[in-house]
């Protein structure tokens, strides 16, 4: 590649991300300009970090690279993130650790193990329905409802409310940025918070409204932002699940190997996380001047970490552009690293594991049933629509 054919500027192009052209830009940048300065334009100026070692180093230094000023690239005219300093994603230690402690129990191994029965029952029902029909749109019919059902159970959203919450969250987080829908969702969570104060239960929303990190209750605004943040994270969940199936549809030899060697399911989970890398970038702000790979980063500069690039770094992964369910070791950064290592990693791995365990039993073959429509975003990646034919076993 040359800078004339595929420019680093494509990193902020939705079209380049949707088409996959950005993979070529990342490959060139890893080799020639791994810490690259993007001058201001639609976005304020920022640094791009594309190598695995550098991405990991930035993640692990929360003292120098802060999250509180925002963790996504935002158009220059939109200002900072309104949730700054109030959510798990947008806080630094020690506040981040205090907030994390409030909800960590619900995302730990014990809590997720208790959820696996419902997870398997839900997954099996969704897949059987899809197999019976012969074809499905996998995102709509399986990935989205599965991811949503699990987070709603953990958050304590009553069964009677889940369909409405699913529609609001789909509209607010997946299909666009409808302000009206965001307001509907906010009103719902304010009401749910009041119900949990009156009648505490064993769930995340109760933990948020009754927990006292550092000795003080969270404000209503902090609870609301964290509720919306956790629900919005189901976007990564659905994209990860759908991306796993897309990878297996597009690599039928790997699907056949997986069905023959079901002991490879744990490794397949890790490879689909690496391959899909549904979270595309994460931004940090330099709290002080620092040097990274010979480039001088000034205090206040934005630093964008590109996870799909780190997860295809030739210095870490042999044949990184090959999808290999038997790959080991697999030191991907799909869940970030350091203080902000994804709190939902156990849940995400469990959902993908159960999905694959059920899928290899119910389906002999996975075949494309129409064109895949990718999400149009520079923040997340994966299929928006994934038509799949499930040939019964």
Tab-separated table of C-alpha atoms in Angstrom:
chain	number	residue	atom	x	y	z
A	1	UNK	CA	0.000	0.000	0.000
A	2	UNK	CA	1.043	3.610	-0.402
A	3	UNK	CA	-0.189	6.658	1.443
A	4	UNK	CA	-1.685	7.794	-1.880
A	5	UNK	CA	-3.827	4.664	-2.299
A	6	UNK	CA	-4.994	4.189	1.295
A	7	UNK	CA	-4.459	7.115	3.639
A	8	UNK	CA	-4.462	7.134	7.445
A	9	UNK	CA	-7.311	9.624	6.987
A	10	UNK	CA	-9.513	6.598	6.249
A	11	UNK	CA	-9.491	5.865	9.990
A	12	UNK	CA	-12.191	8.516	10.425
A	13	UNK	CA	-14.136	7.473	7.311
A	14	UNK	CA	-17.302	5.478	7.974
A	15	UNK	CA	-17.176	4.175	4.398
A	16	UNK	CA	-13.612	2.887	4.856
A	17	UNK	CA	-14.610	1.041	8.007
A	18	UNK	CA	-17.729	-0.452	6.419
A	19	UNK	CA	-15.831	-1.627	3.325
A	20	UNK	CA	-12.857	-3.025	5.229
A	21	UNK	CA	-10.461	-0.619	3.493
A	22	UNK	CA	-9.344	0.545	6.928
A	23	UNK	CA	-7.585	-2.803	7.478
A	24	UNK	CA	-5.065	-1.818	4.800
A	25	UNK	CA	-4.528	1.568	6.427
A	26	UNK	CA	-3.860	-0.053	9.791
A	27	UNK	CA	-1.445	-2.541	8.217
A	28	UNK	CA	0.558	0.275	6.629
A	29	UNK	CA	0.537	2.360	9.802
A	30	UNK	CA	1.764	-0.525	11.963
A	31	UNK	CA	4.747	-0.892	9.645
A	32	UNK	CA	5.516	2.750	8.840
A	33	UNK	CA	3.807	5.185	11.232
A	34	UNK	CA	2.495	3.362	14.334
A	35	UNK	CA	1.957	6.573	16.322
A	36	UNK	CA	0.419	8.929	13.772
A	37	UNK	CA	-0.800	12.510	14.222
A	38	UNK	CA	-4.139	13.392	12.574
A	39	UNK	CA	-4.533	17.176	12.233
A	40	UNK	CA	-7.876	18.703	13.146
A	41	UNK	CA	-10.834	18.597	10.789
A	42	UNK	CA	-14.255	17.143	11.503
A	43	UNK	CA	-12.581	15.809	14.643
A	44	UNK	CA	-10.105	17.732	16.755
A	45	UNK	CA	-6.506	16.656	16.176
A	46	UNK	CA	-5.534	13.314	17.704
A	47	UNK	CA	-2.873	10.611	17.729
A	48	UNK	CA	-3.539	7.133	16.312
A	49	UNK	CA	-1.885	4.154	18.019
A	50	UNK	CA	-1.981	0.930	15.999
A	51	UNK	CA	0.593	-1.520	17.436
A	52	UNK	CA	-0.356	-4.114	20.070
A	53	UNK	CA	2.461	-3.214	22.487
A	54	UNK	CA	1.689	0.508	22.325
A	55	UNK	CA	-2.070	0.067	22.702
A	56	UNK	CA	-1.481	-2.138	25.729
A	57	UNK	CA	1.009	0.319	27.235
A	58	UNK	CA	-1.451	3.217	26.968
A	59	UNK	CA	-4.268	1.162	28.491
A	60	UNK	CA	-2.062	0.198	31.421
A	61	UNK	CA	-1.014	3.748	32.308
A	62	UNK	CA	-4.201	5.362	33.616
A	63	UNK	CA	-2.192	8.018	35.457
A	64	UNK	CA	-0.869	9.528	32.225
A	65	UNK	CA	-3.658	8.540	29.828
A	66	UNK	CA	-7.002	9.580	31.323
A	67	UNK	CA	-10.506	8.385	30.400
A	68	UNK	CA	-12.533	11.096	32.150
A	69	UNK	CA	-12.489	13.484	29.175
A	70	UNK	CA	-14.147	10.927	26.867
A	71	UNK	CA	-13.312	7.556	25.354
A	72	UNK	CA	-14.634	7.987	21.793
A	73	UNK	CA	-13.722	10.292	18.948
A	74	UNK	CA	-16.383	13.000	18.812
A	75	UNK	CA	-16.877	15.701	16.177
A	76	UNK	CA	-15.130	18.883	17.281
A	77	UNK	CA	-18.403	20.822	17.485
A	78	UNK	CA	-19.989	18.365	19.948
A	79	UNK	CA	-17.735	19.079	22.919
A	80	UNK	CA	-16.986	16.608	25.694
A	81	UNK	CA	-18.952	13.548	26.732
A	82	UNK	CA	-21.775	14.543	29.130
A	83	UNK	CA	-21.115	11.425	31.214
A	84	UNK	CA	-17.501	12.397	31.890
A	85	UNK	CA	-16.444	11.548	35.440
A	86	UNK	CA	-19.671	9.681	36.195
A	87	UNK	CA	-19.588	6.249	34.532
A	88	UNK	CA	-17.334	3.219	34.629
A	89	UNK	CA	-16.022	4.037	31.164
A	90	UNK	CA	-15.458	7.726	31.863
A	91	UNK	CA	-13.661	7.715	35.212
A	92	UNK	CA	-10.094	7.210	36.353
A	93	UNK	CA	-8.753	5.629	39.540
A	94	UNK	CA	-9.570	5.887	42.363
A	95	UNK	CA	-13.144	6.826	41.347
A	96	UNK	CA	-13.215	4.130	38.674
A	97	UNK	CA	-12.298	1.451	41.205
A	98	UNK	CA	-15.013	2.665	43.586
A	99	UNK	CA	-17.686	2.523	40.868
A	100	UNK	CA	-16.443	-0.825	39.596
A	101	UNK	CA	-16.672	-2.311	43.083
A	102	UNK	CA	-20.394	-1.435	43.223
A	103	UNK	CA	-21.316	-3.653	40.256
A	104	UNK	CA	-18.371	-6.053	39.909
A	105	UNK	CA	-20.143	-8.896	41.728
A	106	UNK	CA	-22.856	-9.072	39.052
A	107	UNK	CA	-20.312	-9.496	36.265
A	108	UNK	CA	-18.096	-11.987	38.076
A	109	UNK	CA	-17.784	-15.708	37.436
A	110	UNK	CA	-20.222	-16.722	40.203
A	111	UNK	CA	-23.006	-14.433	38.970
A	112	UNK	CA	-22.515	-15.442	35.337
A	113	UNK	CA	-22.495	-19.152	36.248
A	114	UNK	CA	-25.875	-18.636	37.910
A	115	UNK	CA	-27.113	-17.082	34.672
A	116	UNK	CA	-25.891	-19.840	32.354
A	117	UNK	CA	-29.041	-21.952	32.718
A	118	UNK	CA	-31.260	-19.109	31.510
A	119	UNK	CA	-28.641	-18.187	28.905
A	120	UNK	CA	-28.669	-21.710	27.471
A	121	UNK	CA	-32.461	-21.957	27.528
A	122	UNK	CA	-32.798	-18.593	25.754
A	123	UNK	CA	-30.088	-19.409	23.203
A	124	UNK	CA	-31.535	-22.826	22.410
A	125	UNK	CA	-35.043	-21.423	21.914
A	126	UNK	CA	-33.812	-18.650	19.597
A	127	UNK	CA	-31.668	-21.049	17.559
A	128	UNK	CA	-34.367	-23.732	17.287
A	129	UNK	CA	-36.778	-21.146	15.958
A	130	UNK	CA	-34.177	-20.059	13.406
A	131	UNK	CA	-33.392	-23.656	12.381
A	132	UNK	CA	-37.091	-24.452	12.010
A	133	UNK	CA	-37.524	-21.479	9.677
A	134	UNK	CA	-34.432	-22.494	7.728
A	135	UNK	CA	-33.190	-18.930	7.382
A	136	UNK	CA	-32.860	-16.062	9.808
A	137	UNK	CA	-31.486	-12.565	10.097
A	138	UNK	CA	-29.051	-13.515	12.837
A	139	UNK	CA	-28.593	-10.093	14.426
A	140	UNK	CA	-32.314	-9.439	14.814
A	141	UNK	CA	-33.409	-13.004	15.542
A	142	UNK	CA	-30.643	-14.293	17.824
A	143	UNK	CA	-27.745	-12.003	18.750
A	144	UNK	CA	-29.654	-8.894	19.799
A	145	UNK	CA	-32.418	-10.584	21.851
A	146	UNK	CA	-29.904	-12.881	23.577
A	147	UNK	CA	-27.552	-10.077	24.588
A	148	UNK	CA	-30.459	-7.891	25.691
A	149	UNK	CA	-32.152	-10.621	27.743
A	150	UNK	CA	-29.005	-11.308	29.746
A	151	UNK	CA	-28.217	-7.698	30.681
A	152	UNK	CA	-31.870	-7.054	31.544
A	153	UNK	CA	-31.841	-10.005	33.925
A	154	UNK	CA	-28.670	-8.751	35.613
A	155	UNK	CA	-30.005	-5.203	35.857
A	156	UNK	CA	-33.336	-6.314	37.299
A	157	UNK	CA	-35.554	-5.088	34.457
A	158	UNK	CA	-38.927	-6.837	35.002
A	159	UNK	CA	-39.944	-9.340	32.328
A	160	UNK	CA	-43.021	-7.251	31.505
A	161	UNK	CA	-40.819	-4.255	30.627
A	162	UNK	CA	-38.182	-5.985	28.525
A	163	UNK	CA	-39.856	-5.699	25.132
A	164	UNK	CA	-40.298	-1.938	25.547
A	165	UNK	CA	-36.743	-1.509	26.835
A	166	UNK	CA	-35.473	-3.584	23.903
A	167	UNK	CA	-37.252	-1.339	21.396
A	168	UNK	CA	-36.049	1.860	23.077
A	169	UNK	CA	-32.465	0.655	23.356
A	170	UNK	CA	-32.447	-0.630	19.760
A	171	UNK	CA	-33.625	2.755	18.540
A	172	UNK	CA	-31.346	4.764	20.818
A	173	UNK	CA	-28.115	2.783	20.525
A	174	UNK	CA	-28.352	0.659	17.371
A	175	UNK	CA	-30.393	2.424	14.723
A	176	UNK	CA	-29.553	6.041	15.333
A	177	UNK	CA	-29.531	8.811	17.890
A	178	UNK	CA	-33.213	9.541	18.375
A	179	UNK	CA	-33.372	12.143	21.163
A	180	UNK	CA	-37.002	11.248	21.877
A	181	UNK	CA	-36.105	7.595	22.382
A	182	UNK	CA	-33.195	8.501	24.660
A	183	UNK	CA	-35.639	10.534	26.752
A	184	UNK	CA	-38.064	7.591	26.908
A	185	UNK	CA	-35.254	5.340	28.085
A	186	UNK	CA	-34.109	7.886	30.669
A	187	UNK	CA	-37.653	8.262	32.021
A	188	UNK	CA	-37.936	4.493	32.284
A	189	UNK	CA	-34.708	4.174	34.264
A	190	UNK	CA	-35.662	7.030	36.602
A	191	UNK	CA	-38.879	5.130	37.364
A	192	UNK	CA	-36.998	1.841	37.770
A	193	UNK	CA	-34.503	3.504	40.126
A	194	UNK	CA	-37.372	4.746	42.299
A	195	UNK	CA	-38.869	1.245	42.372
A	196	UNK	CA	-35.527	-0.251	43.448
A	197	UNK	CA	-35.161	2.305	46.253
A	198	UNK	CA	-38.641	1.387	47.512
A	199	UNK	CA	-38.181	-2.358	46.993
A	200	UNK	CA	-34.494	-3.333	46.806
A	201	UNK	CA	-33.683	-6.533	44.931
A	202	UNK	CA	-30.632	-8.589	44.035
A	203	UNK	CA	-29.642	-6.780	40.825
A	204	UNK	CA	-27.380	-4.130	39.353
A	205	UNK	CA	-29.823	-1.203	39.483
A	206	UNK	CA	-30.431	-1.841	43.182
A	207	UNK	CA	-26.668	-1.962	43.712
A	208	UNK	CA	-26.276	1.393	41.974
A	209	UNK	CA	-29.029	3.162	43.924
A	210	UNK	CA	-28.018	1.732	47.312
A	211	UNK	CA	-24.245	1.405	46.930
A	212	UNK	CA	-21.994	3.979	48.553
A	213	UNK	CA	-18.595	4.061	46.863
A	214	UNK	CA	-16.126	6.047	48.964
A	215	UNK	CA	-18.863	6.436	51.595
A	216	UNK	CA	-21.386	8.441	49.554
A	217	UNK	CA	-24.448	7.388	47.569
A	218	UNK	CA	-24.320	7.948	43.826
A	219	UNK	CA	-26.345	10.868	42.512
A	220	UNK	CA	-29.452	10.113	40.448
A	221	UNK	CA	-27.584	11.420	37.399
A	222	UNK	CA	-24.659	9.052	38.023
A	223	UNK	CA	-26.997	6.068	38.404
A	224	UNK	CA	-28.860	7.020	35.230
A	225	UNK	CA	-25.686	7.421	33.158
A	226	UNK	CA	-24.369	4.057	34.378
A	227	UNK	CA	-27.671	2.309	33.601
A	228	UNK	CA	-27.674	3.681	30.067
A	229	UNK	CA	-23.985	2.843	29.675
A	230	UNK	CA	-24.528	-0.787	30.695
A	231	UNK	CA	-27.559	-1.188	28.453
A	232	UNK	CA	-25.741	0.475	25.561
A	233	UNK	CA	-22.924	-2.045	25.950
A	234	UNK	CA	-25.274	-4.688	24.544
A	235	UNK	CA	-24.367	-3.214	21.142
A	236	UNK	CA	-20.905	-4.728	21.525
A	237	UNK	CA	-22.515	-7.932	22.761
A	238	UNK	CA	-24.763	-8.380	19.742
A	239	UNK	CA	-21.976	-7.434	17.334
A	240	UNK	CA	-19.616	-9.901	18.990
A	241	UNK	CA	-22.127	-12.754	18.809
A	242	UNK	CA	-23.118	-11.960	15.234
A	243	UNK	CA	-19.484	-11.450	14.260
A	244	UNK	CA	-18.613	-14.911	15.579
A	245	UNK	CA	-21.273	-16.502	13.387
A	246	UNK	CA	-20.302	-14.365	10.388
A	247	UNK	CA	-16.697	-15.572	10.736
A	248	UNK	CA	-17.823	-19.205	10.779
A	249	UNK	CA	-20.166	-18.696	7.806
A	250	UNK	CA	-17.307	-17.154	5.829
A	251	UNK	CA	-14.852	-19.894	6.854
A	252	UNK	CA	-16.778	-23.160	6.392
A	253	UNK	CA	-13.640	-25.251	6.877
A	254	UNK	CA	-13.254	-23.803	10.367
A	255	UNK	CA	-16.920	-24.555	11.085
A	256	UNK	CA	-16.426	-28.177	10.040
A	257	UNK	CA	-13.335	-28.401	12.245
A	258	UNK	CA	-15.249	-26.959	15.191
A	259	UNK	CA	-18.095	-29.451	14.800
A	260	UNK	CA	-15.582	-32.299	14.672
A	261	UNK	CA	-13.484	-30.908	17.554
A	262	UNK	CA	-15.814	-29.391	20.116
A	263	UNK	CA	-12.912	-29.117	22.531
A	264	UNK	CA	-11.892	-26.165	20.333
A	265	UNK	CA	-14.896	-24.086	21.450
A	266	UNK	CA	-12.961	-22.128	24.138
A	267	UNK	CA	-10.249	-21.244	21.628
A	268	UNK	CA	-12.869	-20.377	19.021
A	269	UNK	CA	-14.420	-17.905	21.454
A	270	UNK	CA	-11.062	-16.140	21.798
A	271	UNK	CA	-10.405	-16.172	18.053
A	272	UNK	CA	-13.820	-14.693	17.268
A	273	UNK	CA	-13.148	-11.951	19.821
A	274	UNK	CA	-9.812	-11.174	18.138
A	275	UNK	CA	-11.200	-11.440	14.616
A	276	UNK	CA	-14.344	-9.431	15.213
A	277	UNK	CA	-12.929	-6.768	17.576
A	278	UNK	CA	-16.373	-5.196	17.842
A	279	UNK	CA	-15.071	-2.204	19.817
A	280	UNK	CA	-13.024	-0.363	17.205
A	281	UNK	CA	-11.352	2.420	19.116
A	282	UNK	CA	-10.929	3.861	22.566
A	283	UNK	CA	-9.667	7.358	23.288
A	284	UNK	CA	-7.453	8.574	26.099
A	285	UNK	CA	-6.274	12.111	26.903
A	286	UNK	CA	-2.671	12.734	27.899
A	287	UNK	CA	-2.644	14.213	31.403
A	288	UNK	CA	0.978	15.259	30.960
A	289	UNK	CA	3.501	15.394	28.146
A	290	UNK	CA	4.799	11.930	27.273
A	291	UNK	CA	6.821	10.199	24.564
A	292	UNK	CA	5.464	7.142	22.762
A	293	UNK	CA	7.590	5.319	20.181
A	294	UNK	CA	9.648	8.467	19.642
A	295	UNK	CA	6.658	10.799	19.156
A	296	UNK	CA	6.139	13.661	21.612
A	297	UNK	CA	2.546	13.736	22.855
A	298	UNK	CA	1.578	17.003	24.544
A	299	UNK	CA	-0.550	17.330	27.653
A	300	UNK	CA	-4.187	17.511	26.564
A	301	UNK	CA	-3.664	15.620	23.295
A	302	UNK	CA	-6.208	12.938	22.393
A	303	UNK	CA	-4.847	9.438	21.750
A	304	UNK	CA	-6.994	6.934	19.807
A	305	UNK	CA	-6.244	3.244	20.347
A	306	UNK	CA	-7.325	1.073	17.389
A	307	UNK	CA	-8.156	-2.391	18.732
A	308	UNK	CA	-8.708	-4.284	15.444
A	309	UNK	CA	-5.249	-3.122	14.377
A	310	UNK	CA	-3.638	-4.248	17.641
A	311	UNK	CA	-5.410	-7.586	17.236
A	312	UNK	CA	-3.820	-8.089	13.802
A	313	UNK	CA	-0.319	-7.042	14.772
A	314	UNK	CA	2.153	-9.230	12.901
A	315	UNK	CA	4.601	-9.058	15.822
A	316	UNK	CA	2.088	-10.766	18.118
A	317	UNK	CA	-0.074	-12.997	15.904
A	318	UNK	CA	1.198	-15.466	13.304
A	319	UNK	CA	-0.747	-14.993	10.058
A	320	UNK	CA	-3.003	-12.400	11.693
A	321	UNK	CA	-5.307	-12.148	8.661
A	322	UNK	CA	-6.196	-15.839	8.911
A	323	UNK	CA	-9.213	-16.906	11.002
A	324	UNK	CA	-7.996	-19.934	12.964
A	325	UNK	CA	-10.154	-21.563	15.658
A	326	UNK	CA	-7.124	-23.506	16.917
A	327	UNK	CA	-4.972	-20.384	17.376
A	328	UNK	CA	-2.890	-20.437	20.547
A	329	UNK	CA	-1.749	-18.358	22.286
A	330	UNK	CA	-4.230	-15.601	21.545
A	331	UNK	CA	-3.250	-12.425	23.391
A	332	UNK	CA	-5.947	-10.230	21.874
A	333	UNK	CA	-7.009	-6.897	23.345
A	334	UNK	CA	-10.713	-7.141	22.490
A	335	UNK	CA	-11.521	-6.411	26.148
A	336	UNK	CA	-8.866	-3.680	26.529
A	337	UNK	CA	-6.342	-3.941	29.389
A	338	UNK	CA	-5.401	-2.346	32.678
A	339	UNK	CA	-7.872	-0.513	34.923
A	340	UNK	CA	-10.515	-0.478	32.191
A	341	UNK	CA	-10.328	-4.171	31.310
A	342	UNK	CA	-13.921	-4.855	30.232
A	343	UNK	CA	-16.070	-5.630	33.264
A	344	UNK	CA	-18.403	-7.661	31.021
A	345	UNK	CA	-15.711	-10.006	29.716
A	346	UNK	CA	-16.929	-13.063	31.662
A	347	UNK	CA	-20.498	-12.490	30.471
A	348	UNK	CA	-19.436	-11.964	26.843
A	349	UNK	CA	-17.307	-15.108	26.831
A	350	UNK	CA	-20.129	-17.121	28.402
A	351	UNK	CA	-22.689	-15.907	25.850
A	352	UNK	CA	-20.403	-16.799	22.944
A	353	UNK	CA	-19.492	-20.166	24.471
A	354	UNK	CA	-23.125	-21.156	24.996
A	355	UNK	CA	-24.051	-19.933	21.507
A	356	UNK	CA	-21.357	-22.104	19.911
A	357	UNK	CA	-22.155	-25.118	22.101
A	358	UNK	CA	-25.799	-24.999	21.034
A	359	UNK	CA	-25.071	-24.136	17.416
A	360	UNK	CA	-22.774	-27.125	16.774
A	361	UNK	CA	-25.544	-29.433	18.040
A	362	UNK	CA	-28.437	-27.876	16.127
A	363	UNK	CA	-26.841	-26.908	12.800
A	364	UNK	CA	-24.837	-29.091	10.414
A	365	UNK	CA	-23.981	-26.189	8.127
A	366	UNK	CA	-24.048	-22.406	8.235
A	367	UNK	CA	-24.622	-20.806	4.845
A	368	UNK	CA	-25.029	-17.217	3.663
A	369	UNK	CA	-28.639	-16.353	2.855
A	370	UNK	CA	-28.144	-12.864	1.473
A	371	UNK	CA	-25.758	-9.918	1.557
A	372	UNK	CA	-24.245	-8.938	4.897
A	373	UNK	CA	-24.868	-5.295	5.812
A	374	UNK	CA	-22.084	-3.916	8.035
A	375	UNK	CA	-22.678	-1.287	10.693
A	376	UNK	CA	-21.734	2.203	9.553
A	377	UNK	CA	-19.539	3.447	12.360
A	378	UNK	CA	-15.951	4.193	13.332
A	379	UNK	CA	-16.649	3.190	16.953
A	380	UNK	CA	-17.961	-0.360	16.527
A	381	UNK	CA	-17.713	-2.993	13.812
A	382	UNK	CA	-19.647	-6.071	12.802
A	383	UNK	CA	-22.814	-6.965	10.910
A	384	UNK	CA	-25.931	-4.816	11.147
A	385	UNK	CA	-27.768	-7.499	9.156
A	386	UNK	CA	-26.559	-11.094	8.802
A	387	UNK	CA	-28.869	-13.350	6.749
A	388	UNK	CA	-27.918	-16.956	7.518
A	389	UNK	CA	-29.263	-20.353	6.468
A	390	UNK	CA	-29.016	-22.897	9.282
A	391	UNK	CA	-29.036	-26.425	7.851
A	392	UNK	CA	-30.302	-28.711	10.641
A	393	UNK	CA	-28.058	-31.420	12.034
